[in-house]
């Protein structure tokens, strides 16, 4: 495609939504430039007027590619799936595609937004319990759904956008001390996925902007 | 398609995510059966063991169709778009599709979850200010994005999933007394869309489960 350019990912090593995009790029074998946006330093670099032009939601990631700027990780993932070669990130079968989107949205709309930095900052002292509550609530729903849809991966035996969403959400759950062992299907899928190259090289513990004391 | 069946929508008249699905069905001209799930009555009919089997997230909507059960409104909308004839709900151009998904996800992941019933119930006394804060925050981001992408509708001149998400979110904003007049593009798009048949017939004010005192 003539309009293809090397994407620029504005992201943060520990942001689960940035991690989703990194995994998708890795699975597709897409090289990109990385511009770190530190959500903590300087009171939050995502709050500057300059960043606001890239993503008025003041969140990471924002991705510049093919002459447009996209925020919202699932929009980015589906765009690269529709415009780039490489393994499919959504299955060919419409029912399986729907299940992939359902699982992705349970995480992206039903769990992650409620434990997002700007939300828990507003909660204050109770923030850990708040985050645990909503992650547990979501995992209690995901577990029986995944039990039905999963093969080797979240939906059948091919890696999809659902897997791309699952692993960073489990990472967040562990940061908030949620006992993931209560959810055997989630735990099993996460362990399987963590051994795959695209998930390993994109792990928050080894990104260009990962602080030295948080490197694996 | 041989496996097509008349869908069953489990929804609630005032739920913005149920309304999204109703609009999509109406735009596509799809008939469906409606099973009301009253989120208030009996302590919340979405919390029963019976409903939990349909949607373990204990939310509306849940849609039974073609032998599967889908929750998450955007997964439902994209599934019917991919399997049913009628006007496209996502544009053919990949960049415009990405913009439609970005706008839809700003609403579905960035705004709606934070003013959802089960979240504001947990907030308690401050719930109106909480909801206003997150709706305003989201609309401040949506306004400049829509200014760039909109033609007659949210993205260009064709109705899309972004419009399907926008109108129910503006309805929620008005319920929470957000001054939508601050956002001229959002206000203009909403007014235009509210005059379209598929948005009129699906309005919360005139559904089978709308209480008599809330009918238009």
Short mmCIF file of C-alpha atoms in Angstrom, two decimals:
data_model
loop_
_atom_site.label_atom_id
_atom_site.label_comp_id
_atom_site.label_asym_id
_atom_site.label_seq_id
_atom_site.Cartn_x
_atom_site.Cartn_y
_atom_site.Cartn_z
CA UNK A 1 0.00 0.00 0.00
CA UNK A 2 1.55 3.29 -1.16
CA UNK A 3 0.40 5.25 1.87
CA UNK A 4 2.06 2.90 4.36
CA UNK A 5 4.52 4.59 6.67
CA UNK A 6 6.51 3.46 9.69
CA UNK A 7 4.14 4.02 12.59
CA UNK A 8 5.01 6.18 15.59
CA UNK A 9 3.73 4.81 18.89
CA UNK A 10 3.36 7.29 21.72
CA UNK A 11 3.16 5.02 24.72
CA UNK A 12 4.25 4.15 28.23
CA UNK A 13 5.95 0.93 29.23
CA UNK A 14 3.47 0.06 31.97
CA UNK A 15 0.25 1.15 30.23
CA UNK A 16 -1.76 -1.96 29.42
CA UNK A 17 -3.33 -0.28 26.37
CA UNK A 18 0.13 0.63 25.03
CA UNK A 19 1.20 -2.96 25.59
CA UNK A 20 -1.77 -4.19 23.51
CA UNK A 21 -0.55 -2.15 20.55
CA UNK A 22 3.05 -3.31 21.02
CA UNK A 23 1.90 -6.95 20.92
CA UNK A 24 -0.12 -6.38 17.75
CA UNK A 25 2.85 -4.73 16.03
CA UNK A 26 5.08 -7.61 17.12
CA UNK A 27 2.66 -10.30 15.91
CA UNK A 28 2.42 -8.57 12.54
CA UNK A 29 6.17 -7.95 12.37
CA UNK A 30 5.69 -4.19 12.01
CA UNK A 31 8.58 -1.91 12.93
CA UNK A 32 7.69 1.35 14.60
CA UNK A 33 9.25 4.33 16.29
CA UNK A 34 8.56 4.72 19.97
CA UNK A 35 8.01 8.06 21.70
CA UNK A 36 7.79 7.60 25.46
CA UNK A 37 5.06 9.47 27.32
CA UNK A 38 5.70 9.21 31.04
CA UNK A 39 2.35 9.19 32.83
CA UNK A 40 3.92 10.00 36.21
CA UNK A 41 6.90 12.31 35.53
CA UNK A 42 6.37 16.10 35.28
CA UNK A 43 2.85 15.59 36.69
CA UNK A 44 2.01 13.43 33.66
CA UNK A 45 3.44 14.08 30.19
CA UNK A 46 0.10 13.04 28.63
CA UNK A 47 -1.40 16.27 29.99
CA UNK A 48 0.68 18.70 27.89
CA UNK A 49 -0.89 20.89 25.19
CA UNK A 50 1.42 19.19 22.68
CA UNK A 51 0.19 15.69 23.55
CA UNK A 52 -3.42 16.85 23.71
CA UNK A 53 -3.26 17.47 19.94
CA UNK A 54 -2.35 13.82 19.40
CA UNK A 55 -4.91 12.42 21.80
CA UNK A 56 -7.44 14.79 23.34
CA UNK A 57 -8.41 11.99 25.78
CA UNK A 58 -4.98 12.61 27.39
CA UNK A 59 -4.22 8.91 27.46
CA UNK A 60 -1.73 6.55 25.88
CA UNK A 61 -1.38 5.12 23.35
CA UNK A 62 -1.63 7.41 20.36
CA UNK A 63 -0.37 6.08 17.07
CA UNK A 64 0.56 8.10 14.00
CA UNK A 65 0.43 6.06 10.82
CA UNK A 66 -0.52 6.39 7.17
CA UNK A 67 -1.19 10.10 7.65
CA UNK A 68 -3.72 9.76 10.46
CA UNK A 69 -3.51 9.72 14.24
CA UNK A 70 -5.40 7.05 16.09
CA UNK A 71 -6.01 6.64 19.76
CA UNK A 72 -7.96 3.72 21.27
CA UNK A 73 -5.91 0.56 21.09
CA UNK A 74 -8.60 -1.70 19.60
CA UNK A 75 -9.14 0.73 16.71
CA UNK A 76 -5.38 0.67 16.07
CA UNK A 77 -5.18 -3.13 16.24
CA UNK A 78 -8.08 -3.63 13.84
CA UNK A 79 -6.72 -0.98 11.47
CA UNK A 80 -3.34 -2.68 11.19
CA UNK A 81 -5.08 -6.03 10.85
CA UNK A 82 -7.09 -4.68 7.90
CA UNK A 83 -4.16 -2.95 6.18
CA UNK A 84 -1.07 -5.07 6.91
CA UNK A 85 -0.06 -8.58 5.94
CA UNK A 86 0.96 -11.16 8.51
CA UNK A 87 -1.11 -13.38 10.80
CA UNK A 88 -4.76 -12.39 11.28
CA UNK A 89 -5.52 -10.73 14.60
CA UNK A 90 -9.22 -11.51 14.20
CA UNK A 91 -10.50 -14.89 12.98
CA UNK A 92 -12.07 -15.31 9.54
CA UNK A 93 -15.30 -16.79 10.91
CA UNK A 94 -17.85 -14.06 11.81
CA UNK A 95 -19.02 -15.80 14.98
CA UNK A 96 -15.48 -16.24 16.23
CA UNK A 97 -14.72 -12.62 15.29
CA UNK A 98 -17.71 -11.57 17.37
CA UNK A 99 -16.48 -13.63 20.31
CA UNK A 100 -13.02 -12.09 19.99
CA UNK A 101 -14.55 -8.61 20.01
CA UNK A 102 -16.82 -9.48 22.94
CA UNK A 103 -13.90 -10.71 25.06
CA UNK A 104 -11.75 -7.75 24.01
CA UNK A 105 -14.53 -5.32 24.95
CA UNK A 106 -15.22 -6.97 28.29
CA UNK A 107 -11.62 -6.09 29.09
CA UNK A 108 -11.38 -2.79 27.21
CA UNK A 109 -14.76 -1.39 28.28
CA UNK A 110 -15.72 -3.47 31.31
CA UNK A 111 -12.49 -3.76 33.29
CA UNK A 112 -9.56 -1.59 32.21
CA UNK A 113 -11.33 1.80 32.25
CA UNK A 114 -12.27 1.30 35.90
CA UNK A 115 -8.71 0.75 37.04
CA UNK A 116 -7.16 3.29 34.73
CA UNK A 117 -4.71 5.77 36.26
CA UNK A 118 -6.93 8.85 35.90
CA UNK A 119 -9.86 7.04 37.48
CA UNK A 120 -8.10 5.59 40.49
CA UNK A 121 -6.38 8.94 41.07
CA UNK A 122 -9.87 10.32 41.59
CA UNK A 123 -10.76 7.50 44.00
CA UNK A 124 -7.87 8.31 46.34
CA UNK A 125 -7.11 6.21 49.41
CA UNK A 126 -9.44 3.32 48.49
CA UNK A 127 -7.91 2.91 45.05
CA UNK A 128 -6.45 -0.55 45.47
CA UNK A 129 -9.71 -2.05 46.77
CA UNK A 130 -11.61 -0.23 44.02
CA UNK A 131 -9.36 -1.64 41.30
CA UNK A 132 -9.46 -5.14 42.81
CA UNK A 133 -13.25 -5.03 42.97
CA UNK A 134 -13.67 -4.23 39.28
CA UNK A 135 -10.95 -6.56 38.06
CA UNK A 136 -12.44 -9.45 40.09
CA UNK A 137 -15.92 -8.57 38.84
CA UNK A 138 -14.67 -8.70 35.26
CA UNK A 139 -12.62 -11.87 35.68
CA UNK A 140 -15.63 -13.63 37.25
CA UNK A 141 -17.45 -12.94 33.98
CA UNK A 142 -14.52 -13.68 31.68
CA UNK A 143 -13.70 -17.04 33.23
CA UNK A 144 -16.93 -18.88 32.21
CA UNK A 145 -16.91 -17.19 28.78
CA UNK A 146 -13.32 -18.21 28.09
CA UNK A 147 -14.07 -21.71 29.32
CA UNK A 148 -16.53 -21.95 26.42
CA UNK A 149 -14.56 -20.15 23.71
CA UNK A 150 -10.97 -21.12 24.42
CA UNK A 151 -8.86 -23.68 22.71
CA UNK A 152 -5.16 -23.18 23.03
CA UNK A 153 -5.86 -19.42 23.09
CA UNK A 154 -8.83 -17.23 24.09
CA UNK A 155 -10.94 -18.14 21.04
CA UNK A 156 -10.00 -21.41 19.44
CA UNK A 157 -6.42 -22.21 18.54
CA UNK A 158 -5.31 -18.97 16.91
CA UNK A 159 -3.93 -15.94 18.68
CA UNK A 160 -6.30 -12.99 18.38
CA UNK A 161 -7.07 -9.51 19.68
CA UNK A 162 -8.68 -11.18 22.71
CA UNK A 163 -5.30 -12.63 23.73
CA UNK A 164 -3.70 -9.25 23.08
CA UNK A 165 -6.13 -7.75 25.61
CA UNK A 166 -5.96 -10.58 28.14
CA UNK A 167 -2.26 -10.62 28.97
CA UNK A 168 -1.89 -6.90 29.81
CA UNK A 169 -5.07 -7.11 31.92
CA UNK A 170 -3.67 -10.02 33.91
CA UNK A 171 -0.49 -7.97 34.38
CA UNK A 172 -2.62 -5.17 35.83
CA UNK A 173 -4.50 -7.64 38.03
CA UNK A 174 -1.23 -8.86 39.48
CA UNK A 175 -0.07 -5.28 40.12
CA UNK A 176 -3.25 -4.78 42.15
CA UNK A 177 -2.71 -8.10 43.99
CA UNK A 178 -5.73 -9.87 42.55
CA UNK A 179 -5.46 -13.63 43.09
CA UNK A 180 -5.47 -14.80 39.46
CA UNK A 181 -5.31 -18.42 40.66
CA UNK A 182 -9.08 -18.18 41.26
CA UNK A 183 -9.54 -18.09 37.48
CA UNK A 184 -7.97 -21.27 36.09
CA UNK A 185 -8.78 -20.63 32.42
CA UNK A 186 -7.47 -17.06 32.55
CA UNK A 187 -4.38 -18.25 34.36
CA UNK A 188 -3.71 -21.05 31.90
CA UNK A 189 -4.18 -18.83 28.83
CA UNK A 190 -1.96 -16.12 30.31
CA UNK A 191 0.84 -18.60 31.04
CA UNK A 192 0.67 -20.03 27.52
CA UNK A 193 0.71 -16.57 25.93
CA UNK A 194 3.57 -15.27 28.06
CA UNK A 195 5.86 -17.81 26.40
CA UNK A 196 5.23 -16.43 22.91
CA UNK A 197 7.89 -14.17 21.41
CA UNK A 198 5.53 -11.26 20.60
CA UNK A 199 4.40 -11.15 24.22
CA UNK A 200 7.93 -11.55 25.61
CA UNK A 201 9.61 -8.77 23.64
CA UNK A 202 6.81 -6.30 24.38
CA UNK A 203 6.67 -6.94 28.13
CA UNK A 204 6.66 -3.78 30.27
CA UNK A 205 9.77 -5.06 32.03
CA UNK A 206 11.95 -4.54 28.98
CA UNK A 207 10.88 -1.47 27.04
CA UNK A 208 13.11 1.49 26.08
CA UNK A 209 11.37 3.64 28.72
CA UNK A 210 11.30 0.99 31.48
CA UNK A 211 13.15 2.44 34.49
CA UNK A 212 16.31 0.54 35.43
CA UNK A 213 14.87 -0.60 38.78
CA UNK A 214 11.82 -2.14 37.07
CA UNK A 215 13.64 -4.12 34.43
CA UNK A 216 13.39 -7.88 34.49
CA UNK B 1 -27.31 -17.35 5.40
CA UNK B 2 -28.84 -20.62 6.53
CA UNK B 3 -27.97 -20.14 10.19
CA UNK B 4 -29.75 -16.78 10.45
CA UNK B 5 -32.39 -16.64 13.14
CA UNK B 6 -34.56 -13.87 14.56
CA UNK B 7 -32.41 -12.32 17.28
CA UNK B 8 -33.53 -12.01 20.87
CA UNK B 9 -32.46 -8.78 22.56
CA UNK B 10 -32.35 -8.79 26.33
CA UNK B 11 -32.29 -5.10 27.13
CA UNK B 12 -33.59 -2.17 29.12
CA UNK B 13 -35.29 0.87 27.64
CA UNK B 14 -32.97 3.39 29.30
CA UNK B 15 -29.67 1.51 28.93
CA UNK B 16 -27.53 3.37 26.41
CA UNK B 17 -25.80 0.14 25.33
CA UNK B 18 -29.18 -1.51 24.69
CA UNK B 19 -30.19 1.55 22.68
CA UNK B 20 -27.07 1.19 20.52
CA UNK B 21 -28.13 -2.32 19.53
CA UNK B 22 -31.72 -1.23 18.88
CA UNK B 23 -30.48 1.49 16.51
CA UNK B 24 -28.25 -0.97 14.64
CA UNK B 25 -31.14 -3.42 14.22
CA UNK B 26 -33.37 -0.60 13.00
CA UNK B 27 -30.80 0.71 10.50
CA UNK B 28 -30.38 -2.80 9.10
CA UNK B 29 -34.11 -3.48 9.13
CA UNK B 30 -33.70 -6.53 11.35
CA UNK B 31 -36.71 -7.72 13.33
CA UNK B 32 -36.03 -9.07 16.79
CA UNK B 33 -37.76 -10.27 19.91
CA UNK B 34 -37.34 -8.13 22.98
CA UNK B 35 -37.00 -9.50 26.51
CA UNK B 36 -37.03 -6.69 29.06
CA UNK B 37 -34.48 -6.81 31.87
CA UNK B 38 -35.38 -4.20 34.45
CA UNK B 39 -32.14 -2.92 36.02
CA UNK B 40 -33.97 -1.36 38.98
CA UNK B 41 -36.95 -3.62 39.78
CA UNK B 42 -36.51 -6.63 42.11
CA UNK B 43 -33.08 -5.24 43.07
CA UNK B 44 -31.96 -5.57 39.44
CA UNK B 45 -33.19 -8.37 37.17
CA UNK B 46 -29.71 -8.51 35.54
CA UNK B 47 -28.39 -10.03 38.77
CA UNK B 48 -30.38 -13.28 38.66
CA UNK B 49 -28.69 -16.66 38.14
CA UNK B 50 -30.77 -17.09 34.99
CA UNK B 51 -29.52 -13.84 33.44
CA UNK B 52 -25.96 -14.54 34.55
CA UNK B 53 -25.88 -17.47 32.13
CA UNK B 54 -26.64 -15.08 29.26
CA UNK B 55 -24.22 -12.39 30.32
CA UNK B 56 -21.87 -13.11 33.21
CA UNK B 57 -21.00 -9.37 33.28
CA UNK B 58 -24.55 -8.88 34.65
CA UNK B 59 -25.23 -6.04 32.24
CA UNK B 60 -27.53 -5.38 29.33
CA UNK B 61 -27.67 -5.95 26.47
CA UNK B 62 -27.27 -9.64 25.74
CA UNK B 63 -28.27 -10.83 22.30
CA UNK B 64 -29.05 -14.39 21.24
CA UNK B 65 -28.65 -14.93 17.52
CA UNK B 66 -27.45 -17.54 15.06
CA UNK B 67 -26.90 -20.01 17.90
CA UNK B 68 -24.56 -17.84 19.96
CA UNK B 69 -25.05 -15.35 22.77
CA UNK B 70 -23.21 -12.06 22.54
CA UNK B 71 -22.85 -9.35 25.08
CA UNK B 72 -20.93 -6.10 24.44
CA UNK B 73 -22.89 -3.88 22.09
CA UNK B 74 -20.04 -3.08 19.67
CA UNK B 75 -19.38 -6.78 19.13
CA UNK B 76 -23.07 -7.27 18.34
CA UNK B 77 -23.19 -4.29 15.97
CA UNK B 78 -20.11 -5.41 14.04
CA UNK B 79 -21.38 -9.00 13.90
CA UNK B 80 -24.68 -7.99 12.33
CA UNK B 81 -22.84 -5.64 10.01
CA UNK B 82 -20.67 -8.53 8.80
CA UNK B 83 -23.51 -11.04 8.44
CA UNK B 84 -26.59 -9.03 7.40
CA UNK B 85 -27.45 -7.03 4.29
CA UNK B 86 -28.56 -3.44 4.48
CA UNK B 87 -26.61 -0.20 4.89
CA UNK B 88 -23.03 -0.55 6.14
CA UNK B 89 -22.54 0.38 9.78
CA UNK B 90 -18.79 0.82 9.22
CA UNK B 91 -17.36 2.61 6.17
CA UNK B 92 -15.54 0.69 3.42
CA UNK B 93 -12.38 2.79 3.70
CA UNK B 94 -9.97 1.39 6.34
CA UNK B 95 -8.97 4.81 7.69
CA UNK B 96 -12.57 5.86 8.09
CA UNK B 97 -13.35 2.49 9.69
CA UNK B 98 -10.54 3.15 12.15
CA UNK B 99 -11.93 6.60 12.94
CA UNK B 100 -15.40 5.14 13.47
CA UNK B 101 -13.95 2.56 15.86
CA UNK B 102 -11.87 5.20 17.66
CA UNK B 103 -14.90 7.43 18.24
CA UNK B 104 -17.04 4.46 19.24
CA UNK B 105 -14.39 3.31 21.72
CA UNK B 106 -13.89 6.78 23.21
CA UNK B 107 -17.56 6.53 24.13
CA UNK B 108 -17.77 2.79 24.88
CA UNK B 109 -14.49 2.54 26.82
CA UNK B 110 -13.69 6.11 27.82
CA UNK B 111 -17.03 7.54 28.89
CA UNK B 112 -19.95 5.13 29.29
CA UNK B 113 -18.27 2.63 31.67
CA UNK B 114 -17.57 5.43 34.15
CA UNK B 115 -21.18 6.52 34.40
CA UNK B 116 -22.63 3.03 34.22
CA UNK B 117 -25.24 2.10 36.83
CA UNK B 118 -23.08 -0.41 38.73
CA UNK B 119 -20.22 2.07 38.94
CA UNK B 120 -22.15 5.10 40.13
CA UNK B 121 -24.00 2.89 42.64
CA UNK B 122 -20.57 2.29 44.17
CA UNK B 123 -19.77 6.02 44.19
CA UNK B 124 -22.84 6.86 46.30
CA UNK B 125 -23.73 10.45 47.19
CA UNK B 126 -21.28 12.07 44.77
CA UNK B 127 -22.58 10.10 41.81
CA UNK B 128 -23.99 12.96 39.75
CA UNK B 129 -20.77 15.02 39.95
CA UNK B 130 -18.73 11.88 39.21
CA UNK B 131 -20.75 11.11 36.09
CA UNK B 132 -20.69 14.74 34.94
CA UNK B 133 -16.92 14.87 35.38
CA UNK B 134 -16.26 11.86 33.17
CA UNK B 135 -18.84 12.76 30.54
CA UNK B 136 -17.43 16.29 30.28
CA UNK B 137 -13.90 14.91 30.14
CA UNK B 138 -14.88 12.63 27.27
CA UNK B 139 -16.88 15.24 25.39
CA UNK B 140 -13.94 17.68 25.61
CA UNK B 141 -11.91 15.06 23.72
CA UNK B 142 -14.66 14.03 21.31
CA UNK B 143 -15.49 17.57 20.22
CA UNK B 144 -12.15 18.37 18.47
CA UNK B 145 -11.98 14.85 16.99
CA UNK B 146 -15.50 15.08 15.56
CA UNK B 147 -14.75 18.55 14.23
CA UNK B 148 -12.09 16.88 12.07
CA UNK B 149 -13.90 13.69 11.07
CA UNK B 150 -17.52 14.80 10.73
CA UNK B 151 -19.43 15.58 7.62
CA UNK B 152 -23.16 15.30 7.94
CA UNK B 153 -22.55 12.52 10.49
CA UNK B 154 -19.71 11.60 12.89
CA UNK B 155 -17.38 10.34 10.15
CA UNK B 156 -18.13 11.75 6.73
CA UNK B 157 -21.62 11.67 5.30
CA UNK B 158 -22.69 8.12 6.10
CA UNK B 159 -24.28 6.95 9.33
CA UNK B 160 -21.97 4.59 11.20
CA UNK B 161 -21.37 2.84 14.50
CA UNK B 162 -19.93 6.13 15.80
CA UNK B 163 -23.33 7.79 15.40
CA UNK B 164 -24.97 4.77 17.01
CA UNK B 165 -22.76 5.36 20.06
CA UNK B 166 -23.03 9.16 20.11
CA UNK B 167 -26.78 9.62 20.45
CA UNK B 168 -27.30 7.36 23.49
CA UNK B 169 -24.26 8.98 25.16
CA UNK B 170 -25.72 12.46 24.65
CA UNK B 171 -28.98 11.14 26.13
CA UNK B 172 -27.02 10.02 29.21
CA UNK B 173 -25.25 13.37 29.38
CA UNK B 174 -28.56 15.16 29.44
CA UNK B 175 -29.86 12.86 32.19
CA UNK B 176 -26.83 13.88 34.25
CA UNK B 177 -27.43 17.59 33.43
CA UNK B 178 -24.26 18.05 31.39
CA UNK B 179 -24.49 21.23 29.31
CA UNK B 180 -24.19 19.74 25.82
CA UNK B 181 -24.34 23.26 24.34
CA UNK B 182 -20.64 23.57 25.21
CA UNK B 183 -19.90 21.04 22.46
CA UNK B 184 -21.30 22.49 19.22
CA UNK B 185 -20.27 19.62 16.94
CA UNK B 186 -21.65 16.98 19.28
CA UNK B 187 -24.85 18.99 19.67
CA UNK B 188 -25.27 19.46 15.91
CA UNK B 189 -24.65 15.79 15.10
CA UNK B 190 -27.03 14.67 17.83
CA UNK B 191 -29.80 16.94 16.57
CA UNK B 192 -29.35 15.71 13.00
CA UNK B 193 -29.38 12.06 14.06
CA UNK B 194 -32.41 12.40 16.33
CA UNK B 195 -34.51 13.17 13.26
CA UNK B 196 -33.69 9.87 11.58
CA UNK B 197 -36.30 7.10 11.73
CA UNK B 198 -33.96 4.43 13.20
CA UNK B 199 -33.09 6.74 16.07
CA UNK B 200 -36.69 7.87 16.62
CA UNK B 201 -38.29 4.44 16.84
CA UNK B 202 -35.63 3.12 19.21
CA UNK B 203 -35.72 6.08 21.62
CA UNK B 204 -35.94 5.08 25.31
CA UNK B 205 -39.13 7.13 25.58
CA UNK B 206 -41.12 4.68 23.47
CA UNK B 207 -39.98 1.11 24.08
CA UNK B 208 -42.22 -1.81 25.14
CA UNK B 209 -40.71 -1.66 28.64
CA UNK B 210 -40.79 2.14 29.02
CA UNK B 211 -42.89 2.98 32.10
CA UNK B 212 -46.04 4.95 31.34
CA UNK B 213 -44.82 8.05 33.21
CA UNK B 214 -41.62 8.17 31.13
CA UNK B 215 -43.21 7.90 27.73
CA UNK B 216 -42.86 10.78 25.29
#
